[in-house]
PDB file of N, CA and C in Angstrom:
ATOM      1  N   UNK A   1     -12.871 -20.997  -0.319  1.00 84.00           N
ATOM      2  CA  UNK A   1     -13.248 -20.876   1.338  1.00 84.00           C
ATOM      3  C   UNK A   1     -11.865 -20.918   2.106  1.00 84.00           C
ATOM      4  N   UNK A   2     -10.602 -21.021   1.441  1.00 86.00           N
ATOM      5  CA  UNK A   2      -9.164 -21.082   1.627  1.00 86.00           C
ATOM      6  C   UNK A   2      -8.579 -19.405   2.287  1.00 86.00           C
ATOM      7  N   UNK A   3      -9.840 -18.712   1.550  1.00 85.00           N
ATOM      8  CA  UNK A   3      -9.660 -17.115   1.667  1.00 85.00           C
ATOM      9  C   UNK A   3      -9.912 -16.826   2.693  1.00 85.00           C
ATOM     10  N   UNK A   4     -11.220 -17.072   3.440  1.00 87.00           N
ATOM     11  CA  UNK A   4     -12.210 -17.471   4.406  1.00 87.00           C
ATOM     12  C   UNK A   4     -10.819 -17.497   5.823  1.00 87.00           C
ATOM     13  N   UNK A   5     -10.721 -18.548   5.947  1.00 88.00           N
ATOM     14  CA  UNK A   5     -10.101 -19.438   6.877  1.00 88.00           C
ATOM     15  C   UNK A   5      -8.492 -18.525   6.627  1.00 88.00           C
ATOM     16  N   UNK A   6      -8.175 -17.946   5.906  1.00 88.00           N
ATOM     17  CA  UNK A   6      -6.858 -17.373   5.765  1.00 88.00           C
ATOM     18  C   UNK A   6      -7.129 -15.882   6.893  1.00 88.00           C
ATOM     19  N   UNK A   7      -8.239 -15.539   6.676  1.00 89.00           N
ATOM     20  CA  UNK A   7      -8.752 -14.334   7.030  1.00 89.00           C
ATOM     21  C   UNK A   7      -8.481 -14.771   8.768  1.00 89.00           C
ATOM     22  N   UNK A   8      -9.229 -15.210   8.764  1.00 90.00           N
ATOM     23  CA  UNK A   8      -9.590 -15.613  10.496  1.00 90.00           C
ATOM     24  C   UNK A   8      -8.745 -15.836  10.975  1.00 90.00           C
ATOM     25  N   UNK A   9      -7.797 -16.716  10.464  1.00 91.00           N
ATOM     26  CA  UNK A   9      -6.270 -17.008  10.959  1.00 91.00           C
ATOM     27  C   UNK A   9      -5.705 -15.862  11.697  1.00 91.00           C
ATOM     28  N   UNK A  10      -5.479 -15.101  10.493  1.00 92.00           N
ATOM     29  CA  UNK A  10      -4.252 -14.011  10.642  1.00 92.00           C
ATOM     30  C   UNK A  10      -5.021 -12.821  11.446  1.00 92.00           C
ATOM     31  N   UNK A  11      -6.320 -12.874  11.406  1.00 93.00           N
ATOM     32  CA  UNK A  11      -7.154 -11.625  12.199  1.00 93.00           C
ATOM     33  C   UNK A  11      -7.090 -11.961  14.186  1.00 93.00           C
ATOM     34  N   UNK A  12      -7.077 -13.105  14.427  1.00 92.00           N
ATOM     35  CA  UNK A  12      -7.241 -13.548  15.543  1.00 92.00           C
ATOM     36  C   UNK A  12      -5.507 -13.621  16.256  1.00 92.00           C
ATOM     37  N   UNK A  13      -4.364 -14.289  14.625  1.00 93.00           N
ATOM     38  CA  UNK A  13      -2.931 -13.892  15.668  1.00 93.00           C
ATOM     39  C   UNK A  13      -2.793 -12.314  15.628  1.00 93.00           C
ATOM     40  N   UNK A  14      -3.478 -11.814  15.222  1.00 92.00           N
ATOM     41  CA  UNK A  14      -3.256 -10.283  15.300  1.00 92.00           C
ATOM     42  C   UNK A  14      -3.967  -9.159  16.409  1.00 92.00           C
ATOM     43  N   UNK A  15      -4.970 -10.084  16.536  1.00 92.00           N
ATOM     44  CA  UNK A  15      -5.833  -9.360  18.123  1.00 92.00           C
ATOM     45  C   UNK A  15      -5.625 -10.188  19.233  1.00 92.00           C
ATOM     46  N   UNK A  16      -5.513 -11.461  18.814  1.00 93.00           N
ATOM     47  CA  UNK A  16      -5.557 -12.461  20.214  1.00 93.00           C
ATOM     48  C   UNK A  16      -6.999 -12.935  20.713  1.00 93.00           C
ATOM     49  N   UNK A  17      -8.207 -12.659  19.541  1.00 92.00           N
ATOM     50  CA  UNK A  17      -9.135 -12.907  19.820  1.00 92.00           C
ATOM     51  C   UNK A  17      -9.587 -13.646  18.896  1.00 92.00           C
ATOM     52  N   UNK A  18     -10.643 -14.828  19.459  1.00 85.00           N
ATOM     53  CA  UNK A  18     -11.048 -15.698  18.777  1.00 85.00           C
ATOM     54  C   UNK A  18     -11.970 -15.244  17.757  1.00 85.00           C
ATOM     55  N   UNK A  19     -11.650 -15.532  16.253  1.00 91.00           N
ATOM     56  CA  UNK A  19     -12.776 -15.355  15.157  1.00 91.00           C
ATOM     57  C   UNK A  19     -13.948 -16.112  14.807  1.00 91.00           C
ATOM     58  N   UNK A  20     -14.973 -16.135  15.766  1.00 91.00           N
ATOM     59  CA  UNK A  20     -16.086 -16.986  15.587  1.00 91.00           C
ATOM     60  C   UNK A  20     -16.607 -17.599  13.674  1.00 91.00           C
ATOM     61  N   UNK A  21     -16.684 -16.324  13.086  1.00 91.00           N
ATOM     62  CA  UNK A  21     -17.205 -16.045  12.030  1.00 91.00           C
ATOM     63  C   UNK A  21     -17.449 -15.335  11.172  1.00 91.00           C
ATOM     64  N   UNK A  22     -17.663 -15.895   9.850  1.00 91.00           N
ATOM     65  CA  UNK A  22     -17.494 -14.967   8.987  1.00 91.00           C
ATOM     66  C   UNK A  22     -18.943 -14.427   8.412  1.00 91.00           C
ATOM     67  N   UNK A  23     -19.266 -13.087   8.635  1.00 92.00           N
ATOM     68  CA  UNK A  23     -21.005 -13.126   8.400  1.00 92.00           C
ATOM     69  C   UNK A  23     -20.911 -12.160   6.881  1.00 92.00           C
ATOM     70  N   UNK A  24     -20.073 -11.711   6.250  1.00 94.00           N
ATOM     71  CA  UNK A  24     -20.009 -11.165   4.747  1.00 94.00           C
ATOM     72  C   UNK A  24     -18.537 -11.278   4.177  1.00 94.00           C
ATOM     73  N   UNK A  25     -18.760 -11.518   2.918  1.00 92.00           N
ATOM     74  CA  UNK A  25     -17.558 -11.149   2.190  1.00 92.00           C
ATOM     75  C   UNK A  25     -17.687 -11.014   0.760  1.00 92.00           C
ATOM     76  N   UNK A  26     -16.874 -10.232   0.473  1.00 95.00           N
ATOM     77  CA  UNK A  26     -17.014  -9.783  -1.265  1.00 95.00           C
ATOM     78  C   UNK A  26     -15.783  -9.528  -1.303  1.00 95.00           C
ATOM     79  N   UNK A  27     -15.546  -9.646  -2.868  1.00 94.00           N
ATOM     80  CA  UNK A  27     -13.991  -9.870  -3.607  1.00 94.00           C
ATOM     81  C   UNK A  27     -14.239  -8.118  -4.386  1.00 94.00           C
ATOM     82  N   UNK A  28     -13.256  -7.702  -4.049  1.00 95.00           N
ATOM     83  CA  UNK A  28     -13.120  -6.192  -4.600  1.00 95.00           C
ATOM     84  C   UNK A  28     -12.202  -5.790  -5.707  1.00 95.00           C
ATOM     85  N   UNK A  29     -12.006  -4.731  -6.407  1.00 95.00           N
ATOM     86  CA  UNK A  29     -11.152  -4.228  -6.893  1.00 95.00           C
ATOM     87  C   UNK A  29      -9.388  -5.160  -6.538  1.00 95.00           C
ATOM     88  N   UNK A  30      -9.156  -4.831  -5.043  1.00 93.00           N
ATOM     89  CA  UNK A  30      -8.001  -5.055  -4.724  1.00 93.00           C
ATOM     90  C   UNK A  30      -7.957  -6.039  -4.073  1.00 93.00           C
ATOM     91  N   UNK A  31      -8.793  -6.805  -3.540  1.00 94.00           N
ATOM     92  CA  UNK A  31      -8.889  -8.207  -2.889  1.00 94.00           C
ATOM     93  C   UNK A  31      -9.835  -8.697  -2.924  1.00 94.00           C
ATOM     94  N   UNK A  32     -10.137  -8.760  -1.290  1.00 94.00           N
ATOM     95  CA  UNK A  32     -11.134  -9.421  -0.888  1.00 94.00           C
ATOM     96  C   UNK A  32     -11.838  -8.272   0.492  1.00 94.00           C
ATOM     97  N   UNK A  33     -12.841  -7.739   0.697  1.00 96.00           N
ATOM     98  CA  UNK A  33     -13.482  -7.082   2.223  1.00 96.00           C
ATOM     99  C   UNK A  33     -14.436  -8.608   2.683  1.00 96.00           C
ATOM    100  N   UNK A  34     -13.967  -8.102   4.213  1.00 95.00           N
ATOM    101  CA  UNK A  34     -15.139  -9.616   4.933  1.00 95.00           C
ATOM    102  C   UNK A  34     -15.034  -8.901   5.978  1.00 95.00           C
ATOM    103  N   UNK A  35     -16.532  -9.074   6.544  1.00 96.00           N
ATOM    104  CA  UNK A  35     -16.826  -8.563   8.154  1.00 96.00           C
ATOM    105  C   UNK A  35     -16.942 -10.170   9.023  1.00 96.00           C
ATOM    106  N   UNK A  36     -16.070 -10.065  10.004  1.00 95.00           N
ATOM    107  CA  UNK A  36     -15.618 -11.337  10.604  1.00 95.00           C
ATOM    108  C   UNK A  36     -16.165 -10.782  12.216  1.00 95.00           C
ATOM    109  N   UNK A  37     -16.678 -11.642  12.919  1.00 94.00           N
ATOM    110  CA  UNK A  37     -17.523 -11.697  13.972  1.00 94.00           C
ATOM    111  C   UNK A  37     -16.251 -12.630  15.259  1.00 94.00           C
ATOM    112  N   UNK A  38     -15.947 -11.690  16.311  1.00 95.00           N
ATOM    113  CA  UNK A  38     -15.232 -11.908  17.238  1.00 95.00           C
ATOM    114  C   UNK A  38     -15.356 -11.925  18.592  1.00 95.00           C
ATOM    115  N   UNK A  39     -14.967 -12.809  19.305  1.00 94.00           N
ATOM    116  CA  UNK A  39     -15.333 -12.885  20.898  1.00 94.00           C
ATOM    117  C   UNK A  39     -14.486 -11.989  21.127  1.00 94.00           C
ATOM    118  N   UNK A  40     -14.799 -11.147  22.218  1.00 93.00           N
ATOM    119  CA  UNK A  40     -14.103  -9.771  22.921  1.00 93.00           C
ATOM    120  C   UNK A  40     -14.067 -10.381  24.090  1.00 93.00           C
ATOM    121  N   UNK A  41     -14.889 -10.673  25.057  1.00 92.00           N
ATOM    122  CA  UNK A  41     -14.919 -11.070  26.699  1.00 92.00           C
ATOM    123  C   UNK A  41     -16.119 -12.048  26.646  1.00 92.00           C
ATOM    124  N   UNK A  42     -15.456 -13.157  27.417  1.00 91.00           N
ATOM    125  CA  UNK A  42     -16.376 -14.189  27.421  1.00 91.00           C
ATOM    126  C   UNK A  42     -16.899 -13.959  28.669  1.00 91.00           C
ATOM    127  N   UNK A  43     -18.356 -13.767  28.738  1.00 90.00           N
ATOM    128  CA  UNK A  43     -19.452 -13.723  30.282  1.00 90.00           C
ATOM    129  C   UNK A  43     -19.933 -14.805  30.279  1.00 90.00           C
ATOM    130  N   UNK A  44     -20.259 -15.195  32.039  1.00 88.00           N
ATOM    131  CA  UNK A  44     -21.370 -16.043  31.905  1.00 88.00           C
ATOM    132  C   UNK A  44     -22.628 -15.400  32.361  1.00 88.00           C
ATOM    133  N   UNK A  45     -23.950 -15.908  31.972  1.00 88.00           N
ATOM    134  CA  UNK A  45     -24.078 -16.908  30.627  1.00 88.00           C
ATOM    135  C   UNK A  45     -23.732 -16.200  29.466  1.00 88.00           C
ATOM    136  N   UNK A  46     -23.081 -17.251  28.409  1.00 86.00           N
ATOM    137  CA  UNK A  46     -22.569 -17.281  27.227  1.00 86.00           C
ATOM    138  C   UNK A  46     -23.636 -15.536  26.447  1.00 86.00           C
ATOM    139  N   UNK A  47     -24.835 -15.538  26.705  1.00 86.00           N
ATOM    140  CA  UNK A  47     -25.404 -14.678  26.100  1.00 86.00           C
ATOM    141  C   UNK A  47     -25.376 -13.061  26.299  1.00 86.00           C
ATOM    142  N   UNK A  48     -24.286 -13.096  27.385  1.00 86.00           N
ATOM    143  CA  UNK A  48     -23.884 -11.869  27.843  1.00 86.00           C
ATOM    144  C   UNK A  48     -22.493 -11.742  27.555  1.00 86.00           C
ATOM    145  N   UNK A  49     -21.999 -12.586  26.623  1.00 92.00           N
ATOM    146  CA  UNK A  49     -20.597 -12.065  25.899  1.00 92.00           C
ATOM    147  C   UNK A  49     -20.303 -10.972  25.245  1.00 92.00           C
ATOM    148  N   UNK A  50     -19.689 -10.183  24.922  1.00 94.00           N
ATOM    149  CA  UNK A  50     -19.427  -9.120  24.548  1.00 94.00           C
ATOM    150  C   UNK A  50     -18.652  -9.721  22.945  1.00 94.00           C
ATOM    151  N   UNK A  51     -19.262  -9.178  21.564  1.00 95.00           N
ATOM    152  CA  UNK A  51     -18.747  -9.504  20.745  1.00 95.00           C
ATOM    153  C   UNK A  51     -18.658  -8.419  20.227  1.00 95.00           C
ATOM    154  N   UNK A  52     -18.069  -8.534  18.796  1.00 96.00           N
ATOM    155  CA  UNK A  52     -17.654  -7.292  17.898  1.00 96.00           C
ATOM    156  C   UNK A  52     -17.222  -8.084  16.225  1.00 96.00           C
ATOM    157  N   UNK A  53     -18.162  -7.028  15.288  1.00 96.00           N
ATOM    158  CA  UNK A  53     -17.574  -7.106  14.180  1.00 96.00           C
ATOM    159  C   UNK A  53     -16.763  -6.334  13.351  1.00 96.00           C
ATOM    160  N   UNK A  54     -15.563  -7.044  12.671  1.00 97.00           N
ATOM    161  CA  UNK A  54     -14.558  -6.335  12.602  1.00 97.00           C
ATOM    162  C   UNK A  54     -14.132  -6.194  10.969  1.00 97.00           C
ATOM    163  N   UNK A  55     -14.288  -5.236  10.249  1.00 97.00           N
ATOM    164  CA  UNK A  55     -13.773  -4.845   8.826  1.00 97.00           C
ATOM    165  C   UNK A  55     -12.605  -5.628   8.470  1.00 97.00           C
ATOM    166  N   UNK A  56     -12.624  -6.091   7.480  1.00 96.00           N
ATOM    167  CA  UNK A  56     -11.134  -6.878   7.403  1.00 96.00           C
ATOM    168  C   UNK A  56     -11.129  -6.731   5.940  1.00 96.00           C
ATOM    169  N   UNK A  57      -9.923  -6.378   5.417  1.00 96.00           N
ATOM    170  CA  UNK A  57      -9.436  -5.981   4.117  1.00 96.00           C
ATOM    171  C   UNK A  57      -8.000  -7.166   3.636  1.00 96.00           C
ATOM    172  N   UNK A  58      -8.390  -7.838   2.595  1.00 95.00           N
ATOM    173  CA  UNK A  58      -7.706  -8.865   2.131  1.00 95.00           C
ATOM    174  C   UNK A  58      -7.288  -8.319   0.481  1.00 95.00           C
ATOM    175  N   UNK A  59      -5.714  -8.780   0.390  1.00 95.00           N
ATOM    176  CA  UNK A  59      -4.932  -8.298  -1.156  1.00 95.00           C
ATOM    177  C   UNK A  59      -5.897  -9.985  -1.853  1.00 95.00           C
ATOM    178  N   UNK A  60      -5.123  -9.621  -3.296  1.00 91.00           N
ATOM    179  CA  UNK A  60      -5.340 -11.017  -4.104  1.00 91.00           C
ATOM    180  C   UNK A  60      -5.127 -12.297  -3.389  1.00 91.00           C
ATOM    181  N   UNK A  61      -4.158 -12.111  -3.150  1.00 91.00           N
ATOM    182  CA  UNK A  61      -3.250 -13.203  -2.422  1.00 91.00           C
ATOM    183  C   UNK A  61      -3.971 -14.040  -1.147  1.00 91.00           C
ATOM    184  N   UNK A  62      -5.089 -13.035  -1.093  1.00 90.00           N
ATOM    185  CA  UNK A  62      -5.664 -13.316   0.240  1.00 90.00           C
ATOM    186  C   UNK A  62      -4.648 -12.986   1.922  1.00 90.00           C
ATOM    187  N   UNK A  63      -3.564 -12.067   1.667  1.00 93.00           N
ATOM    188  CA  UNK A  63      -2.914 -11.790   3.165  1.00 93.00           C
ATOM    189  C   UNK A  63      -3.720 -10.198   3.606  1.00 93.00           C
ATOM    190  N   UNK A  64      -3.838 -10.149   4.685  1.00 94.00           N
ATOM    191  CA  UNK A  64      -4.576  -9.332   5.462  1.00 94.00           C
ATOM    192  C   UNK A  64      -3.681  -7.949   4.988  1.00 94.00           C
ATOM    193  N   UNK A  65      -4.611  -6.856   5.009  1.00 96.00           N
ATOM    194  CA  UNK A  65      -3.958  -5.738   4.363  1.00 96.00           C
ATOM    195  C   UNK A  65      -4.325  -4.334   5.366  1.00 96.00           C
ATOM    196  N   UNK A  66      -5.789  -4.808   6.236  1.00 96.00           N
ATOM    197  CA  UNK A  66      -6.311  -3.741   7.108  1.00 96.00           C
ATOM    198  C   UNK A  66      -6.949  -4.556   8.060  1.00 96.00           C
ATOM    199  N   UNK A  67      -7.959  -3.645   9.083  1.00 96.00           N
ATOM    200  CA  UNK A  67      -8.875  -4.434   9.776  1.00 96.00           C
ATOM    201  C   UNK A  67      -9.045  -3.098  10.800  1.00 96.00           C
ATOM    202  N   UNK A  68      -9.992  -3.133  11.153  1.00 97.00           N
ATOM    203  CA  UNK A  68     -11.429  -1.991  12.073  1.00 97.00           C
ATOM    204  C   UNK A  68     -12.113  -2.621  12.930  1.00 97.00           C
ATOM    205  N   UNK A  69     -12.561  -2.228  13.399  1.00 97.00           N
ATOM    206  CA  UNK A  69     -13.721  -2.605  14.467  1.00 97.00           C
ATOM    207  C   UNK A  69     -14.938  -2.190  13.901  1.00 97.00           C
ATOM    208  N   UNK A  70     -16.187  -2.350  13.698  1.00 97.00           N
ATOM    209  CA  UNK A  70     -16.721  -1.326  12.935  1.00 97.00           C
ATOM    210  C   UNK A  70     -18.169  -1.639  14.376  1.00 97.00           C
ATOM    211  N   UNK A  71     -18.657  -2.306  15.086  1.00 95.00           N
ATOM    212  CA  UNK A  71     -19.361  -2.641  16.338  1.00 95.00           C
ATOM    213  C   UNK A  71     -18.812  -3.400  17.288  1.00 95.00           C
ATOM    214  N   UNK A  72     -19.734  -3.118  18.706  1.00 95.00           N
ATOM    215  CA  UNK A  72     -19.708  -3.799  19.521  1.00 95.00           C
ATOM    216  C   UNK A  72     -21.198  -4.935  19.894  1.00 95.00           C
ATOM    217  N   UNK A  73     -21.167  -5.375  20.896  1.00 94.00           N
ATOM    218  CA  UNK A  73     -22.738  -5.691  21.205  1.00 94.00           C
ATOM    219  C   UNK A  73     -22.350  -7.130  21.860  1.00 94.00           C
ATOM    220  N   UNK A  74     -23.673  -7.095  22.526  1.00 92.00           N
ATOM    221  CA  UNK A  74     -23.597  -8.620  23.688  1.00 92.00           C
ATOM    222  C   UNK A  74     -23.907  -9.707  23.080  1.00 92.00           C
ATOM    223  N   UNK A  75     -23.766 -11.144  22.682  1.00 90.00           N
ATOM    224  CA  UNK A  75     -24.199 -12.035  22.023  1.00 90.00           C
ATOM    225  C   UNK A  75     -25.694 -12.473  22.119  1.00 90.00           C
ATOM    226  N   UNK A  76     -26.470 -12.172  22.957  1.00 78.00           N
ATOM    227  CA  UNK A  76     -27.515 -12.488  23.120  1.00 78.00           C
ATOM    228  C   UNK A  76     -28.571 -11.315  22.708  1.00 78.00           C
ATOM    229  N   UNK A  77     -28.284 -10.027  22.080  1.00 79.00           N
ATOM    230  CA  UNK A  77     -28.832  -8.765  21.438  1.00 79.00           C
ATOM    231  C   UNK A  77     -28.968  -9.171  19.869  1.00 79.00           C
ATOM    232  N   UNK A  78     -30.289  -8.687  19.488  1.00 68.00           N
ATOM    233  CA  UNK A  78     -30.190  -8.547  18.152  1.00 68.00           C
ATOM    234  C   UNK A  78     -29.875  -7.338  18.141  1.00 68.00           C
ATOM    235  N   UNK A  79     -29.128  -6.790  16.433  1.00 68.00           N
ATOM    236  CA  UNK A  79     -29.392  -4.988  16.259  1.00 68.00           C
ATOM    237  C   UNK A  79     -30.357  -5.187  15.275  1.00 68.00           C
ATOM    238  N   UNK A  80     -31.036  -3.794  15.365  1.00 63.00           N
ATOM    239  CA  UNK A  80     -31.939  -3.727  14.582  1.00 63.00           C
ATOM    240  C   UNK A  80     -31.698  -3.388  13.214  1.00 63.00           C
ATOM    241  N   UNK A  81     -30.879  -2.208  13.995  1.00 59.00           N
ATOM    242  CA  UNK A  81     -29.941  -1.455  12.505  1.00 59.00           C
ATOM    243  C   UNK A  81     -29.657  -2.002  11.522  1.00 59.00           C
ATOM    244  N   UNK A  82     -29.385  -3.288  11.358  1.00 54.00           N
ATOM    245  CA  UNK A  82     -28.695  -3.756  10.468  1.00 54.00           C
ATOM    246  C   UNK A  82     -29.535  -5.262   9.873  1.00 54.00           C
ATOM    247  N   UNK A  83     -30.353  -5.020  10.500  1.00 47.00           N
ATOM    248  CA  UNK A  83     -31.688  -6.347   9.773  1.00 47.00           C
ATOM    249  C   UNK A  83     -31.801  -6.034   8.229  1.00 47.00           C
ATOM    250  N   UNK A  84     -32.201  -6.759   7.936  1.00 47.00           N
ATOM    251  CA  UNK A  84     -31.597  -7.580   6.116  1.00 47.00           C
ATOM    252  C   UNK A  84     -30.181  -7.364   5.515  1.00 47.00           C
ATOM    253  N   UNK A  85     -29.662  -7.368   6.596  1.00 46.00           N
ATOM    254  CA  UNK A  85     -27.728  -7.143   5.740  1.00 46.00           C
ATOM    255  C   UNK A  85     -26.999  -8.835   6.022  1.00 46.00           C
TER     256      UNK A  85
END
């Protein structure tokens, strides 16, 4: 759990955006791979806010080694391409 908290905190510090949740994570040979959901642009109503998924890589000690945005979406929309993930 501490690794997840550190990842969210480090990503928020680097991007200046709020990391809302971790939608997936797995241990890799190099450390950890996570997908983090981030609030990119707050709108009214909230369901129209712009969200993004970031792929985040951490070393074995939980230090962020890289990240990249993999998709953007409105909070209120489902993504049929990603069903079952």
